[in-house]
Coordinates of N, CA and C in Angstrom, one line a residue:
M1 N 0.8 -1.2 0.0 CA 0.0 0.0 0.0 C 0.9 1.2 0.0
L2 N 1.9 1.2 0.8 CA 2.8 2.4 0.8 C 3.5 2.6 -0.5
A3 N 3.9 1.6 -1.2 CA 4.6 1.7 -2.5 C 3.7 2.3 -3.5
A4 N 2.4 2.0 -3.5 CA 1.4 2.6 -4.4 C 1.2 4.0 -4.1
T5 N 1.2 4.4 -2.9 CA 1.0 5.8 -2.5 C 2.3 6.6 -2.9
Y6 N 3.4 6.0 -2.6 CA 4.7 6.7 -2.9 C 4.8 6.9 -4.4
A7 N 4.4 5.9 -5.2 CA 4.5 6.0 -6.7 C 3.6 7.1 -7.2
C8 N 2.6 7.5 -6.5 CA 1.7 8.5 -7.0 C 2.0 9.9 -6.6
K9 N 3.2 10.1 -5.9 CA 3.6 11.5 -5.5 C 4.7 12.0 -6.4
N10 N 4.6 13.2 -6.7 CA 5.6 13.9 -7.4 C 6.9 14.0 -6.6
T11 N 8.0 13.5 -7.0 CA 9.2 13.3 -6.2 C 9.8 14.7 -5.9
K12 N 9.6 15.7 -6.7 CA 10.2 17.0 -6.4 C 9.5 17.8 -5.3
N13 N 8.2 17.7 -5.2 CA 7.5 18.5 -4.2 C 6.5 17.7 -3.4
Q14 N 6.5 16.4 -3.5 CA 5.7 15.4 -2.8 C 4.2 15.7 -2.9
Q15 N 3.7 16.3 -4.0 CA 2.3 16.5 -4.2 C 1.7 15.3 -4.9
E16 N 0.5 15.1 -4.7 CA -0.2 14.0 -5.4 C -0.2 14.3 -6.9
N17 N 0.1 13.2 -7.7 CA 0.1 13.3 -9.1 C -1.4 13.0 -9.5
V18 N -2.1 14.0 -10.1 CA -3.5 13.8 -10.4 C -3.7 12.8 -11.6
Q19 N -2.6 12.5 -12.3 CA -2.8 11.5 -13.4 C -2.5 10.1 -13.0
C20 N -2.2 9.9 -11.7 CA -1.9 8.6 -11.2 C -3.0 8.1 -10.2
G21 N -3.2 6.8 -10.2 CA -4.1 6.2 -9.2 C -5.5 6.1 -9.7
G22 N -6.4 5.7 -8.8 CA -7.8 5.6 -9.2 C -8.1 4.1 -9.4
P23 N -9.4 3.8 -9.4 CA -9.8 2.4 -9.6 C -9.3 1.8 -10.9
G24 N -8.6 0.7 -10.8 CA -8.3 0.0 -12.0 C -7.0 0.5 -12.8
I25 N -6.5 1.6 -12.4 CA -5.4 2.1 -13.2 C -4.2 1.3 -12.9
G26 N -3.5 0.9 -13.9 CA -2.3 0.1 -13.7 C -2.6 -1.4 -13.4
I27 N -3.8 -1.8 -13.5 CA -4.2 -3.2 -13.2 C -4.6 -3.8 -14.5
D28 N -3.9 -4.9 -14.9 CA -4.3 -5.7 -16.1 C -5.4 -6.6 -15.7
L29 N -6.6 -6.2 -16.1 CA -7.8 -7.0 -15.7 C -7.8 -8.4 -16.3
D30 N -7.2 -8.6 -17.5 CA -7.1 -10.0 -18.0 C -6.3 -10.8 -17.1
T31 N -5.2 -10.3 -16.6 CA -4.3 -11.1 -15.7 C -5.0 -11.3 -14.3
V32 N -5.7 -10.3 -13.8 CA -6.5 -10.5 -12.5 C -7.5 -11.6 -12.7
E33 N -8.3 -11.5 -13.8 CA -9.3 -12.6 -14.0 C -8.7 -13.9 -14.2
A34 N -7.6 -14.0 -15.0 CA -7.0 -15.3 -15.3 C -6.4 -15.9 -14.0
L35 N -5.9 -15.1 -13.1 CA -5.4 -15.7 -11.9 C -6.5 -16.2 -10.9
S36 N -7.7 -15.7 -11.1 CA -8.8 -16.1 -10.3 C -9.6 -17.3 -10.8
L37 N -9.2 -17.8 -12.0 CA -9.9 -18.9 -12.7 C -9.1 -20.2 -12.6
P38 N -9.8 -21.3 -12.8 CA -9.1 -22.6 -12.8 C -7.9 -22.6 -13.8
P39 N -6.8 -23.3 -13.4 CA -5.7 -23.4 -14.4 C -6.0 -24.2 -15.6
I40 N -5.3 -23.8 -16.7 CA -5.4 -24.5 -18.0 C -4.5 -25.7 -17.9
E41 N -5.0 -26.9 -18.2 CA -4.3 -28.2 -18.1 C -3.8 -28.6 -19.5
E42 N -4.5 -28.3 -20.5 CA -4.2 -28.8 -21.9 C -4.5 -27.7 -22.9
E43 N -3.7 -27.6 -24.0 CA -4.0 -26.7 -25.0 C -4.4 -27.5 -26.3
V44 N -5.4 -26.9 -27.0 CA -5.8 -27.5 -28.3 C -5.3 -26.5 -29.3
E45 N -4.4 -26.9 -30.2 CA -4.0 -26.0 -31.3 C -4.6 -26.4 -32.6
R46 N -5.1 -25.3 -33.3 CA -5.7 -25.5 -34.6 C -5.0 -24.5 -35.5
D47 N -5.3 -24.6 -36.8 CA -4.7 -23.6 -37.7 C -5.2 -22.2 -37.5
D48 N -6.4 -22.1 -37.1 CA -7.0 -20.7 -36.9 C -7.0 -20.2 -35.5
F49 N -6.9 -21.0 -34.5 CA -6.9 -20.5 -33.1 C -6.4 -21.6 -32.2
T50 N -6.0 -21.2 -31.0 CA -5.5 -22.1 -29.9 C -6.4 -21.8 -28.7
V51 N -6.8 -22.8 -28.0 CA -7.6 -22.7 -26.8 C -7.1 -23.6 -25.7
G52 N -7.2 -23.1 -24.4 CA -6.8 -24.0 -23.3 C -8.0 -24.6 -22.6
L53 N -7.8 -25.8 -22.0 CA -8.9 -26.5 -21.4 C -8.5 -26.7 -19.9
P54 N -9.4 -26.4 -19.0 CA -9.2 -26.7 -17.6 C -9.2 -28.3 -17.4
E55 N -8.9 -28.7 -16.2 CA -8.9 -30.2 -15.9 C -10.3 -30.8 -16.2
G56 N -10.3 -31.9 -16.8 CA -11.5 -32.7 -17.0 C -12.2 -32.3 -18.3
W57 N -11.8 -31.3 -19.0 CA -12.5 -30.9 -20.3 C -11.9 -31.7 -21.4
K58 N -12.7 -32.2 -22.3 CA -12.2 -33.0 -23.5 C -12.8 -32.4 -24.8
V59 N -12.1 -32.8 -25.9 CA -12.6 -32.5 -27.2 C -13.7 -33.4 -27.6
M60 N -14.8 -32.9 -28.0 CA -15.9 -33.7 -28.5 C -15.9 -33.7 -30.1
S61 N -15.6 -32.6 -30.7 CA -15.5 -32.5 -32.1 C -14.6 -31.4 -32.5
N62 N -13.8 -31.6 -33.6 CA -12.8 -30.7 -34.0 C -12.9 -30.6 -35.6
D63 N -13.9 -29.8 -36.0 CA -14.2 -29.6 -37.4 C -13.4 -28.4 -38.0
E64 N -13.6 -28.1 -39.3 CA -12.9 -27.0 -39.9 C -13.1 -25.7 -39.2
Y65 N -14.3 -25.3 -38.9 CA -14.6 -24.0 -38.3 C -15.0 -24.1 -36.8
C66 N -15.2 -25.3 -36.3 CA -15.8 -25.4 -35.0 C -15.1 -26.4 -34.1
L67 N -14.8 -26.0 -32.9 CA -14.2 -26.9 -31.9 C -15.2 -27.0 -30.8
I68 N -15.6 -28.2 -30.5 CA -16.6 -28.4 -29.3 C -15.8 -29.1 -28.2
V69 N -15.8 -28.5 -27.1 CA -15.2 -29.1 -25.9 C -16.3 -29.3 -24.8
Y70 N -16.1 -30.3 -24.0 CA -17.1 -30.6 -23.0 C -16.5 -31.2 -21.7
K71 N -17.3 -31.1 -20.6 CA -16.9 -31.7 -19.4 C -18.2 -32.4 -18.9
G72 N -18.1 -33.7 -18.8 CA -19.3 -34.5 -18.3 C -19.2 -35.9 -19.0
T73 N -20.3 -36.5 -19.3 CA -20.4 -37.8 -19.9 C -21.3 -37.7 -21.1
I74 N -21.0 -38.5 -22.1 CA -21.9 -38.6 -23.3 C -22.3 -40.1 -23.4
E75 N -23.6 -40.2 -23.4 CA -24.2 -41.5 -23.6 C -25.3 -41.5 -24.6
E76 N -25.2 -42.3 -25.7 CA -26.2 -42.3 -26.7 C -26.5 -40.9 -27.3
D77 N -25.5 -40.2 -27.6 CA -25.6 -38.8 -28.2 C -26.2 -37.8 -27.2
Y78 N -26.3 -38.1 -25.9 CA -26.8 -37.2 -24.9 C -25.7 -36.7 -24.0
L79 N -25.4 -35.4 -23.9 CA -24.4 -34.9 -23.1 C -25.0 -34.6 -21.7
D80 N -24.4 -35.2 -20.7 CA -24.8 -34.9 -19.3 C -23.6 -34.1 -18.8
G81 N -23.7 -32.8 -18.8 CA -22.6 -31.9 -18.4 C -22.7 -30.6 -19.2
R82 N -21.5 -30.0 -19.3 CA -21.4 -28.7 -20.0 C -20.6 -28.8 -21.3
A83 N -20.8 -27.9 -22.2 CA -20.1 -27.9 -23.5 C -19.9 -26.4 -23.9
V84 N -18.8 -26.2 -24.7 CA -18.5 -24.9 -25.3 C -18.2 -25.2 -26.7
H85 N -18.9 -24.5 -27.6 CA -18.7 -24.6 -29.1 C -18.0 -23.3 -29.5
L86 N -16.8 -23.5 -30.0 CA -15.9 -22.3 -30.4 C -15.9 -22.3 -31.9
V87 N -16.3 -21.2 -32.5 CA -16.4 -21.0 -33.9 C -15.7 -19.7 -34.3
I88 N -14.7 -19.7 -35.1 CA -14.1 -18.5 -35.6 C -14.1 -18.6 -37.1
V89 N -14.8 -17.6 -37.7 CA -14.9 -17.6 -39.2 C -14.6 -16.2 -39.7
P90 N -14.3 -16.0 -41.0 CA -14.1 -14.7 -41.5 C -15.4 -13.9 -41.4
A91 N -15.3 -12.7 -41.0 CA -16.5 -11.9 -40.7 C -17.3 -11.6 -42.0
D92 N -16.6 -11.4 -43.1 CA -17.2 -11.1 -44.4 C -18.4 -10.1 -44.3
G93 N -18.1 -9.0 -43.5 CA -19.1 -7.9 -43.4 C -20.2 -8.2 -42.4
V94 N -20.2 -9.4 -41.7 CA -21.2 -9.7 -40.7 C -20.7 -9.1 -39.4
T95 N -21.6 -8.4 -38.7 CA -21.2 -7.8 -37.4 C -21.8 -8.7 -36.3
P96 N -21.3 -8.6 -35.0 CA -21.9 -9.4 -33.9 C -23.4 -9.1 -33.8
D97 N -23.8 -7.9 -34.0 CA -25.3 -7.5 -34.0 C -26.0 -8.3 -35.1
D98 N -25.4 -8.4 -36.3 CA -26.1 -9.2 -37.3 C -26.2 -10.7 -36.9
A99 N -25.2 -11.2 -36.3 CA -25.2 -12.6 -35.9 C -26.3 -12.9 -34.8
I100 N -26.4 -11.9 -33.9 CA -27.5 -12.0 -32.9 C -28.9 -11.9 -33.5
Q101 N -29.0 -10.9 -34.4 CA -30.3 -10.7 -35.0 C -30.8 -11.9 -35.8
E102 N -29.8 -12.6 -36.5 CA -30.1 -13.8 -37.2 C -30.6 -14.9 -36.3
M103 N -30.1 -15.0 -35.1 CA -30.6 -16.0 -34.2 C -32.0 -15.6 -33.7
V104 N -32.2 -14.4 -33.4 CA -33.5 -13.9 -33.0 C -34.6 -14.2 -34.0
T105 N -34.2 -13.9 -35.3 CA -35.2 -14.1 -36.4 C -35.3 -15.6 -36.7
G106 N -34.2 -16.3 -36.7 CA -34.2 -17.6 -37.2 C -34.7 -18.7 -36.2
I107 N -34.4 -18.5 -34.9 CA -34.8 -19.6 -34.0 C -35.4 -19.0 -32.7
N108 N -35.9 -17.7 -32.8 CA -36.6 -17.1 -31.7 C -35.7 -16.9 -30.5
A109 N -34.4 -16.6 -30.7 CA -33.6 -16.4 -29.5 C -33.9 -15.1 -28.9
T110 N -33.5 -15.0 -27.6 CA -33.8 -13.8 -26.8 C -32.5 -13.0 -26.6
V111 N -32.5 -11.7 -27.0 CA -31.3 -10.9 -26.9 C -31.0 -10.8 -25.4
G112 N -29.7 -10.9 -25.0 CA -29.3 -10.8 -23.6 C -28.4 -9.6 -23.4
K113 N -27.9 -9.4 -22.2 CA -27.0 -8.4 -21.9 C -25.6 -8.7 -22.3
D114 N -24.8 -7.7 -22.7 CA -23.4 -7.9 -23.0 C -22.7 -8.6 -21.9
V115 N -21.7 -9.4 -22.2 CA -20.9 -10.1 -21.2 C -19.4 -9.7 -21.5
T116 N -18.7 -9.3 -20.5 CA -17.3 -9.0 -20.7 C -16.4 -10.1 -20.0
I117 N -15.5 -10.7 -20.7 CA -14.6 -11.7 -20.2 C -13.2 -11.2 -20.6
G118 N -12.4 -10.9 -19.5 CA -11.1 -10.3 -19.7 C -11.4 -8.9 -20.3
A119 N -10.8 -8.5 -21.4 CA -10.9 -7.2 -22.0 C -11.9 -7.2 -23.1
T120 N -12.5 -8.4 -23.4 CA -13.4 -8.5 -24.6 C -14.9 -8.5 -24.1
T121 N -15.7 -7.7 -24.8 CA -17.1 -7.7 -24.6 C -17.8 -8.4 -25.7
Y122 N -18.7 -9.3 -25.3 CA -19.5 -10.2 -26.2 C -20.9 -9.8 -26.2
Q123 N -21.6 -9.7 -27.4 CA -23.0 -9.6 -27.4 C -23.6 -11.0 -27.2
T124 N -24.8 -11.1 -26.6 CA -25.3 -12.4 -26.3 C -26.8 -12.5 -26.7
C125 N -27.1 -13.8 -26.8 CA -28.6 -14.2 -26.9 C -28.7 -15.6 -26.3
T126 N -29.9 -15.9 -25.9 CA -30.1 -17.2 -25.3 C -31.2 -17.9 -26.1
Y127 N -31.2 -19.2 -26.1 CA -32.2 -20.0 -26.9 C -32.2 -21.4 -26.3
V128 N -33.1 -22.2 -26.8 CA -33.2 -23.6 -26.4 C -33.0 -24.5 -27.6
E129 N -32.1 -25.4 -27.5 CA -31.8 -26.4 -28.6 C -31.8 -27.8 -28.0
D130 N -32.6 -28.6 -28.6 CA -32.7 -30.0 -28.2 C -33.0 -30.1 -26.7
G131 N -33.8 -29.2 -26.2 CA -34.2 -29.2 -24.8 C -33.2 -28.6 -23.8
R132 N -32.1 -28.1 -24.3 CA -31.0 -27.6 -23.5 C -30.9 -26.1 -23.7
D133 N -30.7 -25.4 -22.5 CA -30.5 -23.9 -22.6 C -29.2 -23.6 -23.2
M134 N -29.1 -22.7 -24.1 CA -27.9 -22.3 -24.8 C -27.7 -20.8 -24.7
L135 N -26.4 -20.4 -24.6 CA -26.0 -19.0 -24.6 C -25.1 -18.8 -25.7
L136 N -25.3 -17.8 -26.6 CA -24.4 -17.5 -27.6 C -23.7 -16.2 -27.3
L137 N -22.4 -16.2 -27.3 CA -21.5 -15.0 -27.1 C -20.9 -14.7 -28.5
V138 N -21.0 -13.5 -29.0 CA -20.4 -13.1 -30.3 C -19.6 -11.8 -30.2
T139 N -18.5 -11.8 -30.8 CA -17.7 -10.6 -30.9 C -16.9 -10.6 -32.2
K140 N -16.3 -9.5 -32.6 CA -15.5 -9.4 -33.8 C -14.1 -9.1 -33.4
Y141 N -13.2 -9.8 -33.9 CA -11.7 -9.6 -33.7 C -11.1 -9.4 -35.0
I142 N -10.6 -8.2 -35.3 CA -10.0 -7.8 -36.6 C -11.0 -8.2 -37.7
D143 N -10.7 -9.2 -38.5 CA -11.6 -9.6 -39.6 C -12.2 -10.9 -39.3
K144 N -12.3 -11.4 -38.1 CA -12.9 -12.6 -37.7 C -14.1 -12.4 -36.8
L145 N -15.1 -13.3 -37.0 CA -16.2 -13.3 -36.1 C -16.1 -14.5 -35.2
M146 N -16.1 -14.2 -33.9 CA -16.0 -15.3 -32.9 C -17.4 -15.5 -32.3
R147 N -17.8 -16.8 -32.5 CA -19.1 -17.2 -31.9 C -18.8 -18.3 -30.9
I148 N -19.2 -18.1 -29.7 CA -19.0 -19.1 -28.6 C -20.4 -19.5 -28.1
E149 N -20.7 -20.8 -28.2 CA -22.0 -21.3 -27.7 C -21.7 -22.0 -26.4
V150 N -22.4 -21.7 -25.4 CA -22.2 -22.3 -24.1 C -23.5 -23.1 -23.8
E151 N -23.3 -24.3 -23.4 CA -24.5 -25.2 -23.1 C -24.3 -25.9 -21.8
G152 N -25.4 -25.9 -21.0 CA -25.4 -26.6 -19.7 C -24.9 -25.7 -18.6
T153 N -24.6 -24.5 -18.9 CA -24.1 -23.5 -17.8 C -24.3 -22.1 -18.4
D154 N -23.6 -21.1 -17.8 CA -23.7 -19.8 -18.3 C -22.3 -19.1 -18.3
A155 N -22.3 -17.8 -18.7 CA -21.0 -17.1 -18.8 C -20.3 -16.8 -17.5
S156 N -21.0 -17.1 -16.4 CA -20.3 -16.8 -15.1 C -19.5 -18.0 -14.6
D157 N -19.7 -19.2 -15.3 CA -19.0 -20.4 -14.9 C -17.5 -20.2 -15.0
P158 N -16.7 -20.3 -14.0 CA -15.3 -20.1 -14.0 C -14.5 -20.9 -15.0
E159 N -14.9 -22.1 -15.3 CA -14.2 -22.9 -16.3 C -14.5 -22.5 -17.7
V160 N -15.7 -22.1 -17.9 CA -16.1 -21.5 -19.2 C -15.3 -20.2 -19.5
R161 N -15.2 -19.4 -18.4 CA -14.5 -18.1 -18.6 C -13.0 -18.4 -18.8
A162 N -12.4 -19.4 -18.2 CA -11.0 -19.8 -18.4 C -10.8 -20.2 -19.8
I163 N -11.7 -21.0 -20.4 CA -11.6 -21.4 -21.8 C -11.7 -20.2 -22.7
V164 N -12.7 -19.4 -22.5 CA -12.8 -18.2 -23.4 C -11.7 -17.3 -23.3
L165 N -11.2 -17.0 -22.1 CA -10.1 -16.1 -21.9 C -8.8 -16.7 -22.5
S166 N -8.7 -18.0 -22.6 CA -7.4 -18.6 -23.1 C -7.3 -18.6 -24.6
M167 N -8.4 -18.3 -25.3 CA -8.5 -18.3 -26.8 C -7.5 -17.3 -27.4
R168 N -6.7 -17.8 -28.3 CA -5.8 -17.0 -29.1 C -6.0 -17.2 -30.6
I169 N -6.3 -16.2 -31.3 CA -6.4 -16.4 -32.8 C -5.0 -16.4 -33.4
N170 N -4.8 -17.4 -34.2 CA -3.5 -17.6 -34.9 C -3.4 -16.8 -36.2

């Protein structure tokens, strides 16, 4: 605490530096959140992105544009547990708002509140698919559209947040 106070004083006249301090200044929120989440045990590398998985998460499907990871059991094509569908595609002029509106129009999804994970804010919608509650998180990164579908839990789940925060576009 003393070091932080000392660093915010002008060394010539010991006056408070008005450009220093305040809530969140000098704090890397990505690092703070990452340190509070479960550790990444395994990385899945693809041509288009890399993602980390906490303990117990497995790859269900690894297609050209979609990686599905899960934690739980699968019996006769029924997942008992949680899953995250990670899709990164060229945006081709599609915005996150367009993607959400397509879900609202196409499958009667409900627009949700924005969710921030690390330094990235995602637009959201919720819907039901095969009797399971689903959450869609969408954002744009440079020329890519990132779509993350969360099933069996929500965006506050620490393991889901760890997975999303670990994503790196290659």
